[in-house]
Coordinates of C-alpha atoms and ligand atoms in Angstrom, one line a residue:
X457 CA 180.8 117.8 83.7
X458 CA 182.3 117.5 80.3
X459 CA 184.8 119.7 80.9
X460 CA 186.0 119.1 84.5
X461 CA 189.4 120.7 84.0
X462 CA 188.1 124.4 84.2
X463 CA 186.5 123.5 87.8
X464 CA 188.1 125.1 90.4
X465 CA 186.7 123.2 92.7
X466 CA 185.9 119.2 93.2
X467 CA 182.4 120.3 94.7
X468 CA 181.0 118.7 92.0
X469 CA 179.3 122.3 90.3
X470 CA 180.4 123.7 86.9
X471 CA 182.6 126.4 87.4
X472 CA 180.7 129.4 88.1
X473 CA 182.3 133.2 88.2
X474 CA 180.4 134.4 91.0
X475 CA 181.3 137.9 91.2
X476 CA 181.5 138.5 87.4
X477 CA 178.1 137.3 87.8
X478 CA 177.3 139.5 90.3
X479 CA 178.8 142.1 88.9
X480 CA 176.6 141.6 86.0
X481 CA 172.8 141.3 87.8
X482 CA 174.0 144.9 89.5
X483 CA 174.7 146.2 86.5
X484 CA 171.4 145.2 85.3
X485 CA 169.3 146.1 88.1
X486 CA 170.6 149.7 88.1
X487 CA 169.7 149.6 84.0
X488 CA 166.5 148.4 85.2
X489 CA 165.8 150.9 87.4
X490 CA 167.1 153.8 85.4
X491 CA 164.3 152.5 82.4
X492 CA 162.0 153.1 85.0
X493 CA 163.4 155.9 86.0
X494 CA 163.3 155.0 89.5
X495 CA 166.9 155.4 91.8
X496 CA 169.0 152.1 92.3
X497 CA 169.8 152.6 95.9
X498 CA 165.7 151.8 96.3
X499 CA 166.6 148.5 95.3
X500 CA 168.2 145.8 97.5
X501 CA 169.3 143.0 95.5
X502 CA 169.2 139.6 97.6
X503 CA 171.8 137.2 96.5
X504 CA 169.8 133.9 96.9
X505 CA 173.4 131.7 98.5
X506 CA 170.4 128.9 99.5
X507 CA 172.2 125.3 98.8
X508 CA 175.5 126.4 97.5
X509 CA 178.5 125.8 100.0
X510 CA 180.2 128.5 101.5
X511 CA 183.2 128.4 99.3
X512 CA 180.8 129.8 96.1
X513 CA 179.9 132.4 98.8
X514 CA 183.0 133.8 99.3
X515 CA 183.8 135.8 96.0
X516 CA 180.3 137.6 96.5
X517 CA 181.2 138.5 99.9
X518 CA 184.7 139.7 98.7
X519 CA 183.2 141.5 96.2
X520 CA 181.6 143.3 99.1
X521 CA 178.0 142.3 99.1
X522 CA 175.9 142.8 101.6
X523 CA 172.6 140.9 101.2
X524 CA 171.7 136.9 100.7
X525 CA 169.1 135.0 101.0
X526 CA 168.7 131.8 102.5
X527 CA 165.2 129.6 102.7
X528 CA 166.4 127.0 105.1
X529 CA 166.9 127.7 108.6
X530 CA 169.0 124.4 109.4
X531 CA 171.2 125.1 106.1
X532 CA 171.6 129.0 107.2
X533 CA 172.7 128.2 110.7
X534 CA 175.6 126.0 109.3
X535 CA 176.9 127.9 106.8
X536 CA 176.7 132.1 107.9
X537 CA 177.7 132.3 111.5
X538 CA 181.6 131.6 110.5
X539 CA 180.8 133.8 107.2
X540 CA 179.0 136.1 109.6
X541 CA 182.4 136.8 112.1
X542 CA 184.1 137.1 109.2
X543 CA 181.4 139.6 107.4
X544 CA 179.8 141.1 110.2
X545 CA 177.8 143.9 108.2
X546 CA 176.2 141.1 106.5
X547 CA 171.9 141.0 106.5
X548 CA 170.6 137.6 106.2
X549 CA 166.9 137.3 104.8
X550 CA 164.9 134.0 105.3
X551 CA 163.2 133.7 101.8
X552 CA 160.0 131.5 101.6
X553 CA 157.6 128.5 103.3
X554 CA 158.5 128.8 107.2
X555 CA 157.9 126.1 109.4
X556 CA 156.1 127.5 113.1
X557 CA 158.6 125.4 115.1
X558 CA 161.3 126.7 112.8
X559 CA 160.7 130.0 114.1
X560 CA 162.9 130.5 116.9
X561 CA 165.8 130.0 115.0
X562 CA 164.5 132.0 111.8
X563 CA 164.3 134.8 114.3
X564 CA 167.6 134.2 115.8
X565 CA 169.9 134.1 112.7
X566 CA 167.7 136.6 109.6
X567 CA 167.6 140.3 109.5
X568 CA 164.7 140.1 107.8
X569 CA 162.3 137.3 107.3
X570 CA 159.8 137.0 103.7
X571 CA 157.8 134.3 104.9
X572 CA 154.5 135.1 106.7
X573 CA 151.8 133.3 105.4
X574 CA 149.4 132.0 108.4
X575 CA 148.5 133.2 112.2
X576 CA 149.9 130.6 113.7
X577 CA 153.4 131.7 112.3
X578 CA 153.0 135.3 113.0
X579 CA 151.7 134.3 116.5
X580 CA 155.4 132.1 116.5
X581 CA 157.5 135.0 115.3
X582 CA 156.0 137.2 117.5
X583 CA 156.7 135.0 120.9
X584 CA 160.3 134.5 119.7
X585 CA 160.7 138.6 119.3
X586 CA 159.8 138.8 122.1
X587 CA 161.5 136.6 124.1
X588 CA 164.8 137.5 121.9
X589 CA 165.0 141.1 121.4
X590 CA 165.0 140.9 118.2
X591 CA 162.8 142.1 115.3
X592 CA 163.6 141.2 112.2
X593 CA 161.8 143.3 109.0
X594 CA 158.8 141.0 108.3
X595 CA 157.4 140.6 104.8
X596 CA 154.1 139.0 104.5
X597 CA 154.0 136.3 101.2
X598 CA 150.7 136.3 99.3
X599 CA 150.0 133.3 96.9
X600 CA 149.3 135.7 93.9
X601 CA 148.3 132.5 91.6
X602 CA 146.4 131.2 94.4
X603 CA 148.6 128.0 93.6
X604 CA 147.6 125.0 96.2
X605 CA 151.0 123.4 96.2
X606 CA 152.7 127.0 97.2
X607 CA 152.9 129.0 100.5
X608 CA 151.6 132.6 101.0
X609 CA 148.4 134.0 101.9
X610 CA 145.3 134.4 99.8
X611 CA 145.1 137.6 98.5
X612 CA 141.4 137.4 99.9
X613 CA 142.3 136.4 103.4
X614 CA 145.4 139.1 103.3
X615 CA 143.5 141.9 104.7
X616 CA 142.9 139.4 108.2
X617 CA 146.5 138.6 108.6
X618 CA 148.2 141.9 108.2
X619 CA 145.5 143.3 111.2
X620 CA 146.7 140.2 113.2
X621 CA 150.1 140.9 112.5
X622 CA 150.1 144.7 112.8
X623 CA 147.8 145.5 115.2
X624 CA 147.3 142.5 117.3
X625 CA 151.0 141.7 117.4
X626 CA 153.4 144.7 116.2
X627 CA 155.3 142.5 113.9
X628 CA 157.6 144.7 112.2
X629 CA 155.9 144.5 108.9
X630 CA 157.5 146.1 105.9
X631 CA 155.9 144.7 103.1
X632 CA 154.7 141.9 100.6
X633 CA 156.9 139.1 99.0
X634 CA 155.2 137.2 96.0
X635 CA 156.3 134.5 93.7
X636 CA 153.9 134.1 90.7
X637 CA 153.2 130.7 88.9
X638 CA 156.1 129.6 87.0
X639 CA 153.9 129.1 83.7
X640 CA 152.5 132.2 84.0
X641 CA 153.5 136.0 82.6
X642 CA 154.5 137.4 86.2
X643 CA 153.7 141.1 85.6
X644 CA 149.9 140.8 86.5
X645 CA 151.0 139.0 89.6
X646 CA 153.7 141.9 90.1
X647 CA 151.2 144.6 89.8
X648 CA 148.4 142.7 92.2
X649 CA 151.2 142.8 94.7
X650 CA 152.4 146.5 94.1
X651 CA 148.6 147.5 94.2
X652 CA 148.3 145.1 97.8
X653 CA 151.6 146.7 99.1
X654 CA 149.8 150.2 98.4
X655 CA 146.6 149.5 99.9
X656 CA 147.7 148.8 102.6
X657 CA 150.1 151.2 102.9
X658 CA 153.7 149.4 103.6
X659 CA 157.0 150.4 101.6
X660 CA 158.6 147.3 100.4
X661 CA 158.1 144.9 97.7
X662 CA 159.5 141.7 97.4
X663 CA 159.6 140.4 94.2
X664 CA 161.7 139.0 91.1
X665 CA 164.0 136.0 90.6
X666 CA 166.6 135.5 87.9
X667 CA 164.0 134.9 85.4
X668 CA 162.4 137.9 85.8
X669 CA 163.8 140.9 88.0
X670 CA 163.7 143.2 85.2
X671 CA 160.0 142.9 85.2
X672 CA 159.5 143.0 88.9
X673 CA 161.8 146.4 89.0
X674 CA 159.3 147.9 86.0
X675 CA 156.3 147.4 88.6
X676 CA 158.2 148.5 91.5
X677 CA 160.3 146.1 93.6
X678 CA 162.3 147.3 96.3
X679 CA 164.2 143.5 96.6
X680 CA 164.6 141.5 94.0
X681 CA 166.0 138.0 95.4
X682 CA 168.7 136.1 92.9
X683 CA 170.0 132.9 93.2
X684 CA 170.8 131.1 90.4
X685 CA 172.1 134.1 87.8
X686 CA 174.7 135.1 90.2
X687 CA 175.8 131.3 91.8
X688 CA 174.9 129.5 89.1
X689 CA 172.7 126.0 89.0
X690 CA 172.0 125.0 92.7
X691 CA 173.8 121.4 93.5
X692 CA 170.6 118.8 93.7
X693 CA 169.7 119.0 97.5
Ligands
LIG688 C1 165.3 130.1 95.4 C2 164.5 131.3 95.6 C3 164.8 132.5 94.8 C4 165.9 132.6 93.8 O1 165.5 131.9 92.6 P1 166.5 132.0 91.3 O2 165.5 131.6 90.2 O3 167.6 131.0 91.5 O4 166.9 133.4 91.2 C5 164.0 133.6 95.1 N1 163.0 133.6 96.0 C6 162.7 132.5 96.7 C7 161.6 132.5 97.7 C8 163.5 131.3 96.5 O5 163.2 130.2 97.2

């Protein structure tokens, strides 16, 4: 970094203000919401801590933040359980591509997992609720762009999987989670997924990043996940 002296840290990241940032991306939600005259407290705004030590953790934590997201189950299961004794009114959402025999220990650490894409997995989650006790709020991902490289269901094989995972299994389903194409205007793929979350009659939305929360609130998002406006560029993995 060209100028090392204002790093507070020899982690090797720019110095990042995390809670001025945070403080910020609130700010803006609730502007967000207001232009759409929707209330703020509808909105949970995931702070995306996935690949940033604990340290850059902390002042969002201080700050008294009560959501982050994490989209690695090894990386999640080193770094919260000492944040978690220390916050314990922390929730913990697993964002993104799930692995099936990651499932066990998705179910054991999240509070709320945005990942179902497949049978198989739901069938996976499902066993490990079971055998855990625990049920954390499940969000099915739909591959709005249809992209091949990306997870999430089809929108055309979406009705099939939320009947497997809803009536076949009792997931605890509470809604959709979409990422559109990164080339692409997201507000079409936003409104697919409002219109999806609708049909089929479930109350939550996942959807928005940095680039594009704004937007996602507009068409309805009920969590917005944020990573990189609030802790800054993620160290190269
Ligand atoms: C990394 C990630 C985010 C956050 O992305 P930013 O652009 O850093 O805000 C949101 N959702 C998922 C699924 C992610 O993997």
């Amino acid at each position: 970094m060209a100028n090392a002296a204002s790093a507070p840290c020899t982690d090797g990241l720019p110095a990042v203000d995390v809670a001025a940032n945070l403080a910020t991306v609130q700010a803006q939600v609730q502007q967000a919401a207001r232009d759409s005259g929707r209330d703020a407290d509808e909105i949970t705004l995931i702070a995306v801590s996935k690949g940033h030590p604990a340290h850059r953790i902390l002042p969002a934590l201080s700050a008294g933040h009560g959501a982050f997201g994490e989209n690695r189950v090894q990386e999640a299961g080193e770094k919260w359980p000492a944040l978690r004794s220390d916050w314990p009114g922390v929730a913990l959402h697993y964002i993104g591509a799930l692995q099936t025999n990651k499932a066990r220990d998705a179910v054991a650490i999240s509070d709320a997992i945005h990942a179902i894409d497949r049978p198989r997995l739901a069938d996976a989650l499902a066993r490990e609720m079971e055998r855990q006790g625990r049920r954390p709020a499940c969000f099915i991902q739909v591959n709005t762009g249809a992209e091949p490289q990306k997870a999430g269901v089809l929108p055309e094989n979406l009705d099939a999987l939320v009947a497997r995972c809803r009536d076949d299994l009792a997931l605890p389903v509470v809604g959709l989670m979409c990422i559109p194409p990164a080339a692409e205007e997201p507000a079409p793929h936003f409104a697919l997924l409002r219109d999806l979350v609708a049909r089929h009659g479930f109350e939550c939305l996942s959807m928005g990043m940095s680039a594009d929360y704004r937007v996602a609130i507009a068409l309805g998002a009920t969590h917005v996940r944020i990573g990189t406006a609030i802790f800054g560029t993620r160290p190269t993995r």
